[in-house]
Every structure is written in C-alpha cells, then in structure tokens.
Coordinates of C-alpha atoms and ligand atoms in Angstrom, one line a residue:
M549 CA -127.7 -56.4 -49.2
I550 CA -131.0 -55.3 -50.7
Y551 CA -131.3 -54.7 -54.4
R552 CA -133.8 -52.6 -56.3
P553 CA -134.6 -52.4 -60.0
Y554 CA -133.1 -49.3 -61.6
G555 CA -136.0 -47.9 -63.6
K556 CA -136.6 -49.8 -66.8
T557 CA -133.0 -50.7 -67.4
G558 CA -133.4 -54.3 -66.2
K559 CA -130.5 -53.8 -63.7
H560 CA -130.8 -54.5 -60.0
V561 CA -128.6 -52.3 -58.0
S562 CA -127.7 -52.2 -54.3
V563 CA -129.8 -49.7 -52.2
I564 CA -126.5 -48.4 -50.8
G565 CA -124.2 -47.1 -53.4
M566 CA -120.6 -46.2 -53.0
G567 CA -119.7 -42.5 -53.6
G568 CA -116.1 -42.1 -54.8
M569 CA -115.2 -38.7 -53.4
R570 CA -114.0 -39.5 -49.9
F571 CA -110.9 -41.6 -50.5
G572 CA -107.8 -40.8 -48.4
E573 CA -104.2 -40.3 -49.6
D574 CA -103.4 -44.0 -50.3
D575 CA -104.8 -45.1 -53.7
N576 CA -104.1 -48.8 -53.0
Y577 CA -106.0 -48.7 -49.8
G578 CA -108.8 -46.8 -51.6
A579 CA -109.0 -49.7 -54.1
E580 CA -109.2 -52.1 -51.2
V581 CA -112.1 -50.2 -49.7
V582 CA -113.9 -50.4 -53.1
R583 CA -113.4 -54.2 -53.1
H584 CA -114.5 -54.4 -49.5
A585 CA -117.7 -52.7 -50.4
S586 CA -118.2 -55.1 -53.4
A587 CA -117.5 -58.1 -51.1
N588 CA -120.3 -56.8 -48.9
G589 CA -122.9 -56.7 -51.6
I590 CA -122.6 -53.1 -52.9
N591 CA -122.7 -53.1 -56.7
Y592 CA -123.3 -49.4 -57.6
F593 CA -120.2 -47.3 -57.7
D594 CA -120.3 -43.6 -58.5
T595 CA -117.4 -41.5 -59.5
A596 CA -116.5 -38.5 -61.7
P597 CA -113.5 -36.8 -63.2
Y598 CA -111.9 -34.4 -60.6
Y599 CA -113.3 -36.3 -57.5
N600 CA -110.5 -36.7 -54.9
D601 CA -108.1 -34.4 -56.7
D602 CA -108.9 -36.3 -59.9
R603 CA -107.7 -39.7 -58.4
S604 CA -111.2 -41.3 -58.0
E605 CA -111.6 -42.9 -61.4
D606 CA -108.0 -44.3 -61.2
I607 CA -108.7 -45.7 -57.7
F608 CA -111.9 -47.4 -59.0
G609 CA -109.9 -48.6 -62.1
K610 CA -107.4 -50.3 -59.8
A611 CA -110.2 -52.0 -57.8
F612 CA -112.2 -53.1 -60.8
Q613 CA -109.3 -55.2 -62.1
K614 CA -109.7 -57.6 -59.3
M615 CA -113.4 -57.4 -58.7
P616 CA -116.0 -60.0 -59.6
A617 CA -118.8 -59.0 -61.9
P618 CA -121.5 -57.8 -62.0
F619 CA -121.0 -54.3 -60.7
Y620 CA -122.3 -51.1 -62.1
V621 CA -120.3 -47.9 -62.7
S622 CA -121.5 -44.3 -62.9
T623 CA -119.4 -41.4 -64.0
K624 CA -120.1 -38.0 -65.5
S625 CA -119.2 -35.1 -67.8
S626 CA -120.0 -31.5 -67.2
I627 CA -121.2 -28.9 -69.6
N628 CA -118.8 -26.5 -68.0
D629 CA -115.8 -28.6 -69.2
E630 CA -117.1 -30.6 -72.1
K631 CA -119.3 -28.3 -74.1
T632 CA -119.4 -30.2 -77.4
A633 CA -120.3 -33.7 -78.5
S634 CA -116.7 -34.4 -79.5
E635 CA -115.4 -33.2 -76.1
V636 CA -117.9 -35.5 -74.3
R637 CA -116.7 -38.4 -76.5
E638 CA -113.1 -37.7 -75.5
R639 CA -114.1 -37.6 -71.8
I640 CA -115.9 -40.9 -72.1
E641 CA -113.0 -42.6 -73.8
N642 CA -110.7 -41.2 -71.1
S643 CA -112.9 -42.5 -68.2
L644 CA -113.1 -45.9 -69.8
K645 CA -109.3 -46.1 -70.1
R646 CA -108.8 -44.9 -66.5
M647 CA -111.2 -47.4 -65.1
N648 CA -110.2 -50.3 -67.3
L649 CA -113.7 -50.7 -68.5
E650 CA -115.3 -51.5 -71.9
K651 CA -118.5 -49.7 -71.1
I652 CA -119.9 -47.3 -68.5
N653 CA -123.2 -48.5 -67.2
F654 CA -124.7 -45.1 -66.1
Y655 CA -123.4 -42.0 -67.7
H656 CA -124.5 -38.7 -66.3
M657 CA -124.8 -35.2 -67.8
W658 CA -123.4 -33.7 -64.6
C659 CA -124.7 -31.1 -62.3
I660 CA -127.5 -29.5 -64.3
M661 CA -128.3 -26.3 -62.3
D662 CA -131.3 -24.9 -64.2
L663 CA -133.3 -25.3 -67.4
D664 CA -131.0 -23.0 -69.3
Q665 CA -128.1 -25.3 -68.7
Y666 CA -130.3 -28.3 -69.6
H667 CA -131.1 -26.7 -73.0
R668 CA -127.3 -26.2 -73.5
V669 CA -126.7 -29.9 -72.8
M670 CA -129.4 -30.8 -75.3
A671 CA -128.4 -28.3 -78.1
P672 CA -127.4 -29.8 -81.5
G673 CA -123.7 -30.8 -81.4
G674 CA -123.7 -30.5 -77.6
P675 CA -123.0 -33.0 -74.8
Y676 CA -126.1 -35.0 -75.0
E677 CA -125.5 -35.7 -78.7
G678 CA -122.0 -37.0 -78.0
A679 CA -123.2 -39.2 -75.2
L680 CA -126.1 -40.6 -77.3
K681 CA -123.6 -41.6 -80.1
A682 CA -121.4 -43.2 -77.5
R683 CA -124.4 -45.2 -76.3
E684 CA -125.2 -46.3 -79.8
E685 CA -121.7 -47.6 -80.1
G686 CA -121.9 -49.5 -76.8
L687 CA -119.4 -47.3 -74.8
I688 CA -122.1 -46.4 -72.4
E689 CA -125.4 -48.2 -71.5
H690 CA -127.7 -45.7 -69.8
L691 CA -127.9 -42.0 -70.1
C692 CA -128.8 -40.1 -66.9
F693 CA -128.5 -36.6 -65.4
S694 CA -127.4 -35.2 -62.1
T695 CA -129.0 -32.1 -60.9
H696 CA -129.3 -29.5 -58.2
C697 CA -132.4 -28.0 -59.7
K698 CA -135.6 -27.5 -57.7
G699 CA -138.3 -30.2 -57.9
E700 CA -140.4 -28.4 -60.6
D701 CA -137.4 -28.1 -63.0
I702 CA -136.4 -31.7 -62.4
Q703 CA -140.0 -32.7 -63.2
R704 CA -139.8 -30.8 -66.5
I705 CA -136.6 -32.4 -67.5
I706 CA -137.9 -35.9 -66.7
E707 CA -141.0 -35.3 -68.7
E708 CA -138.9 -34.8 -71.8
D709 CA -138.2 -38.5 -71.5
V710 CA -134.6 -38.3 -72.7
F711 CA -132.9 -39.8 -69.6
E712 CA -133.1 -43.2 -67.9
G713 CA -132.2 -42.0 -64.4
V714 CA -131.6 -39.0 -62.2
L715 CA -129.0 -38.4 -59.5
L716 CA -130.1 -35.7 -57.1
G717 CA -129.3 -34.3 -53.7
Y718 CA -131.9 -35.5 -51.2
N719 CA -131.8 -35.7 -47.5
V720 CA -133.8 -35.3 -44.3
I721 CA -133.2 -31.5 -44.5
N722 CA -134.0 -30.7 -48.1
H723 CA -136.4 -33.5 -49.1
P724 CA -139.6 -31.4 -49.3
F725 CA -137.9 -29.3 -52.1
R726 CA -136.8 -32.3 -54.1
Q727 CA -139.9 -34.5 -53.6
Q728 CA -141.6 -33.3 -56.8
G729 CA -138.6 -34.6 -58.8
V730 CA -138.7 -38.0 -57.1
E731 CA -142.5 -38.3 -57.8
A732 CA -141.9 -37.4 -61.5
A733 CA -139.2 -40.1 -61.7
K734 CA -141.5 -42.6 -60.1
K735 CA -144.2 -41.8 -62.6
H736 CA -141.9 -42.1 -65.6
Q737 CA -140.2 -45.2 -64.1
I738 CA -136.7 -43.9 -64.2
G739 CA -134.0 -44.7 -61.6
V740 CA -133.4 -42.3 -58.7
V741 CA -130.0 -42.2 -57.1
T742 CA -129.7 -39.8 -54.2
M743 CA -126.5 -38.1 -53.1
N744 CA -125.7 -36.1 -50.1
P745 CA -127.8 -38.1 -47.6
L746 CA -125.8 -36.5 -44.7
G747 CA -126.3 -32.9 -46.0
G748 CA -122.6 -32.7 -47.0
G749 CA -121.5 -33.6 -43.4
L750 CA -123.8 -31.0 -41.9
I751 CA -126.0 -33.6 -40.1
P752 CA -123.1 -35.6 -38.4
R753 CA -121.4 -32.3 -37.5
H754 CA -124.5 -31.1 -35.6
Q755 CA -125.5 -34.4 -34.1
D756 CA -127.1 -32.9 -31.0
Y757 CA -129.4 -30.8 -33.1
F758 CA -130.3 -33.7 -35.5
D759 CA -130.7 -36.3 -32.8
F760 CA -134.5 -36.2 -33.3
I761 CA -134.2 -38.1 -36.6
R762 CA -133.1 -41.3 -34.9
E763 CA -135.7 -44.0 -34.3
F764 CA -133.6 -46.7 -32.7
D765 CA -131.4 -46.4 -29.6
D766 CA -128.5 -48.1 -31.2
E767 CA -128.5 -46.2 -34.5
T768 CA -126.3 -43.2 -35.1
V769 CA -127.6 -39.9 -36.5
S770 CA -125.7 -40.6 -39.8
Q771 CA -127.3 -44.1 -40.1
A772 CA -130.7 -42.6 -39.4
A773 CA -130.2 -40.0 -42.1
L774 CA -129.1 -42.7 -44.6
R775 CA -132.1 -44.9 -43.6
F776 CA -134.4 -41.9 -44.2
N777 CA -133.4 -41.8 -47.8
L778 CA -133.7 -45.5 -48.3
A779 CA -137.2 -45.5 -46.8
Q780 CA -138.6 -43.1 -49.4
D781 CA -140.8 -44.5 -52.1
G782 CA -139.3 -44.0 -55.5
I783 CA -135.6 -43.9 -54.4
T784 CA -133.5 -46.6 -55.9
V785 CA -130.0 -46.0 -54.4
A786 CA -128.6 -43.8 -51.7
L787 CA -125.0 -42.9 -52.3
T788 CA -122.7 -42.3 -49.5
G789 CA -119.0 -41.5 -49.6
M790 CA -116.8 -44.2 -48.0
G791 CA -113.1 -43.7 -47.4
T792 CA -112.4 -46.6 -45.0
K793 CA -113.5 -50.2 -44.6
E794 CA -115.0 -49.3 -41.2
E795 CA -117.2 -46.7 -42.9
V796 CA -118.4 -49.3 -45.4
D797 CA -119.3 -51.6 -42.4
E798 CA -121.1 -48.8 -40.6
N799 CA -123.2 -47.9 -43.6
I800 CA -124.1 -51.4 -44.4
K801 CA -125.6 -51.8 -40.8
V802 CA -128.4 -49.5 -41.9
I803 CA -130.1 -52.3 -43.9
Q804 CA -130.3 -54.4 -40.8
R805 CA -133.1 -52.1 -39.6
P806 CA -136.5 -51.7 -41.4
L807 CA -136.2 -49.3 -44.3
V808 CA -139.2 -47.4 -43.3
V809 CA -139.8 -44.2 -41.3
S810 CA -142.8 -44.4 -38.9
Q811 CA -145.6 -41.9 -39.6
G812 CA -145.0 -40.3 -36.2
K813 CA -141.3 -39.7 -37.0
L814 CA -142.1 -38.5 -40.4
E815 CA -144.4 -35.9 -39.0
E816 CA -141.9 -34.9 -36.4
I817 CA -139.2 -34.4 -39.1
R818 CA -141.5 -32.5 -41.4
G819 CA -142.5 -30.3 -38.5
K820 CA -138.9 -29.3 -37.8
V821 CA -137.8 -29.0 -41.5
T822 CA -139.0 -25.5 -42.0
S823 CA -138.5 -23.6 -45.2
F824 CA -135.2 -22.0 -44.1
M825 CA -133.6 -25.5 -44.0
D826 CA -133.4 -25.5 -47.8
Q827 CA -131.2 -22.4 -47.3
L828 CA -128.4 -24.4 -45.5
C829 CA -125.0 -24.7 -47.0
T830 CA -124.2 -28.3 -47.6
N831 CA -120.4 -27.7 -47.6
C832 CA -120.1 -29.2 -51.1
Q833 CA -117.3 -26.7 -51.8
Y834 CA -118.3 -26.1 -55.4
C835 CA -118.0 -22.4 -54.7
R836 CA -114.3 -22.4 -53.8
K837 CA -113.1 -20.2 -56.7
C838 CA -113.2 -16.8 -55.1
P839 CA -110.7 -14.4 -56.8
S840 CA -110.5 -12.5 -53.4
K841 CA -109.6 -15.8 -51.7
I842 CA -112.5 -15.6 -49.3
K843 CA -113.4 -18.9 -47.8
M844 CA -117.0 -18.4 -48.4
N845 CA -117.9 -22.1 -47.9
Y846 CA -116.6 -21.8 -44.4
Y847 CA -118.6 -18.6 -43.8
M848 CA -121.7 -20.3 -45.2
E849 CA -121.2 -23.2 -42.9
A850 CA -121.0 -20.8 -40.0
Y851 CA -124.2 -19.1 -41.2
N852 CA -125.9 -22.5 -41.0
L853 CA -125.3 -22.3 -37.2
Y854 CA -126.8 -18.9 -37.2
L855 CA -130.0 -20.3 -38.9
L856 CA -130.1 -23.4 -36.7
M857 CA -129.0 -22.0 -33.3
G858 CA -128.5 -18.3 -33.4
E859 CA -125.9 -15.6 -33.7
E860 CA -123.8 -16.5 -30.7
E861 CA -123.1 -20.1 -32.0
M862 CA -122.1 -18.7 -35.3
L863 CA -119.7 -16.2 -33.8
Q864 CA -118.2 -18.9 -31.6
Q865 CA -117.7 -21.1 -34.7
L866 CA -115.9 -18.2 -36.4
E867 CA -113.6 -17.8 -33.4
W868 CA -112.9 -21.5 -33.2
Y869 CA -112.0 -21.6 -36.9
R870 CA -109.7 -18.6 -36.6
K871 CA -107.8 -20.2 -33.8
K872 CA -107.7 -23.7 -35.4
N873 CA -106.2 -22.2 -38.6
D874 CA -104.0 -19.7 -36.9
L875 CA -105.6 -17.0 -39.0
K876 CA -105.1 -13.3 -38.4
E877 CA -108.2 -11.2 -37.9
E878 CA -107.9 -9.6 -41.3
D879 CA -107.9 -13.0 -43.1
L880 CA -111.4 -13.6 -41.8
L881 CA -113.2 -10.6 -43.3
P882 CA -116.3 -11.4 -45.3
G883 CA -116.5 -7.7 -46.0
D884 CA -113.6 -8.1 -48.5
C885 CA -116.1 -9.6 -50.9
T886 CA -116.2 -7.6 -54.2
A887 CA -119.7 -9.0 -55.1
C888 CA -118.3 -10.4 -58.4
G889 CA -120.9 -13.2 -58.2
I890 CA -118.7 -16.1 -59.2
C891 CA -119.4 -18.1 -56.0
E892 CA -123.2 -17.6 -56.3
S893 CA -123.1 -18.8 -59.9
L894 CA -121.4 -22.0 -58.7
C895 CA -123.5 -22.5 -55.6
T896 CA -125.4 -25.8 -55.8
Q897 CA -127.9 -24.6 -53.2
K898 CA -128.3 -21.2 -55.0
L899 CA -127.6 -19.4 -51.7
P900 CA -127.5 -15.6 -51.5
I901 CA -123.8 -15.7 -50.5
I902 CA -123.0 -12.0 -51.1
E903 CA -125.9 -10.9 -48.9
R904 CA -125.0 -13.4 -46.2
L905 CA -121.3 -12.3 -46.2
K906 CA -122.6 -8.7 -45.6
E907 CA -124.8 -9.9 -42.7
I908 CA -121.9 -11.9 -41.1
Q909 CA -119.6 -8.9 -41.4
K910 CA -122.2 -6.7 -39.7
M911 CA -122.6 -9.2 -36.8
M912 CA -118.8 -9.4 -36.5
D913 CA -118.5 -5.6 -36.4
Q914 CA -121.3 -5.3 -33.8
R915 CA -119.6 -7.8 -31.5
Ligands
LIG2465 S1 -119.0 -12.8 -54.8 FE1 -117.5 -12.3 -53.1 S2 -117.2 -14.3 -52.1 FE2 -118.1 -14.7 -54.1 S3 -116.5 -15.1 -55.4 FE3 -116.9 -12.9 -55.7 S4 -115.6 -11.9 -54.2 FE4 -115.6 -14.1 -53.7
LIG2466 S1 -122.1 -22.0 -50.4 FE1 -123.1 -23.3 -51.9 S2 -121.5 -24.1 -53.3 FE2 -120.5 -23.2 -51.4 S3 -120.3 -25.0 -50.1 FE3 -122.2 -24.0 -49.5 S4 -123.8 -25.1 -50.7 FE4 -121.8 -25.6 -51.6

C-alpha cells in the first residue's frame, strides 16, 4: 500500500480508502471484508449513519473489535438531520457506541450543498459548534466537511480555515469542475478525500464508451478511473465502495501501476470531457423521495445515455428497464411529475430534473 500525509494532521493514510456503502446483506461477511481490506494495508475507513440501510457503522464496529491499530475512521452528521450543537453531540456519541470506538478520527459536516447550507452549519448553536466541543473533549480528532459544491464555493469554504480536510466527489468525468477546490485544499494544506471515482457506477456501466481512459492493456476501466483520481496532485485518498473481498483485491491492484496519467492521456480525457459531462446523473440516489413515486434517478440515468450516445440508446434503456421490472406503461411516465421541486433540492449534481423529465416524456410521446 502507499500512504500519504493527510494535510497537517500528522496522520498517514492509505491512498485507497474503503467506502462503507456497498456491503451486502450479511453483516458478518461485511465485517470480514473490512478486516480483509485492513490486512491488505487499507487504513482509512469511511462510513456514515444511514449507509447500507443504516447498517454500515454497525458492520464497521464488528470489524474494528478484531482489527489491529492504527486505522482511521471517518463518519458524518448532516445539517438536514442534526441541526443543533446538541443533536450533533448525540449523533457523535451514537456513532462512537455503534463502532466501539473511543474517538472518531475524521468527523465530517456532511454533504454541504451550497454556501447557504455552510452558513447554517457554522451558525451559533449549530452543528459545527457541537462538533468543535466534541473535539475539545477528545471524542473526535479532526473536523472536515463533505461537499457537492462547485469548485469556487469549495474554495471559499476552505479559505475560512475552519476545516482540516475535505471529502468531495471527483472523477474522470467531473474533475474540471472540482479542480478549483482541490487546488485550494493543496494551498491550505488540508487533506483531500475523493468519493465517487467511478461516477456512481456510471463509468463501469458504460465501459465501451469509457474505454478511452485506460492506459494499460491489462487494466479495467474501473481501475483506470480509480488510478486517475490517485494520480492527481493534491488528492490524499480515493474512496471506493467494496462489498466483497474480491473487490478489495481488484482495487488494490491499482497501486501496482504508476500513479500517474501521461500527458497525452490527460489531453485525450480533457478533450472528451465536455461541459455537458458535469450534467450527468451519478446515480447517487439522494433524490429518491418523490411524493409521486417517480423513479427519477432511473430517468436521469437514462438521460445520461441521451447525452452520451443519443435518443435511441436512451429509449432502448427505458424499454429494457420496463421489461426487467415488469412495469406497466403507465408506471413509467415522467409526465406525472408535479414539479414540486423536492428531488431537485436533493440532487447532488444540481440537475434540472423537472425539465429533463419533460424532455424525456416528449421523446417517449414522439416515438
Ligand atoms: S419534482 Fe417531480 S420528480 Fe421531483 S420529487 Fe417532485 S414530483 Fe417527483
Ligand atoms: S438525479 Fe441527482 S440526486 Fe438523483 S441520482 Fe442523479 S445525481 Fe443523484
């Protein structure tokens, strides 16, 4: 394994970190996978309340009981659920108990979407205040934030100098839009952990299209995507979800190749990553709270194909999905959207979901 210093914390963390949202049904096996990752040199473990139907922290807790130190744990609290200092305190105590830990190494103010939300996190009596007090008392070590903001907003938050690290979505597709945040983190010497190196599964699901990112004949598209993150100056850790021991082994193979991307390949990638690629749905599924029960994450994924390959591929995907799920024609109507806006307010990519649903309906009607 390769280790890098995490900002100014004095900690050295593995360049590949284990994301804890891809465990299967069996908690005991999940704990085994965590220990397998640890035995193979991974020492950065990222979890959160609610991951894996709220089992993730418990699975890590099981694993940690039989795991040799040192290892570093990251978890989170969200302004949407813990709005006050005392609620954050309660959440921290709960996470510690579930994971059988005395302290959390990296505690994140979770999923800051914009500067308005950041200011609510920092307000007197708010989440940051609760986390700061917990740090003074030794319950957490380092205060960080996770974000889906654009680069310029990430930079503004980092410049306030209140966090020791940042966790952000970064991958071969969206990196031009996040680069400013990475540069700011580098300048302020704070740790950068990237999530979503595979674009929420988008890259492996469209391997033919993304084949151009590979540089070695024997590397997979997914490995090339992970290596891309690890090759970027300023990035400390690339998180990747691992549900099986085999996935751990596959991911670790990435460090057997040089963690660089050749200039020629970089130019090729930048040439293909046009501005619309930041408009792709990453299938994170944060938006799945539609009162009309529209599966808009599914429609947005189909819309990705429209952007990448055209209308026909998108309509074929819709047809495939309808058959696979044995849905009736009327279950599939994006036109049933009432434009309430709930999904758009939750969308981590800030996609114009309502407009896209209208467009999809129009294409379906014209077929
Ligand atoms: S805007 Fe439409 S798709 Fe989004 S939550 Fe509201 S009804 Fe559902
Ligand atoms: S539409 Fe937005 S929130 Fe929903 S799955 Fe796609 S990126 Fe995630």
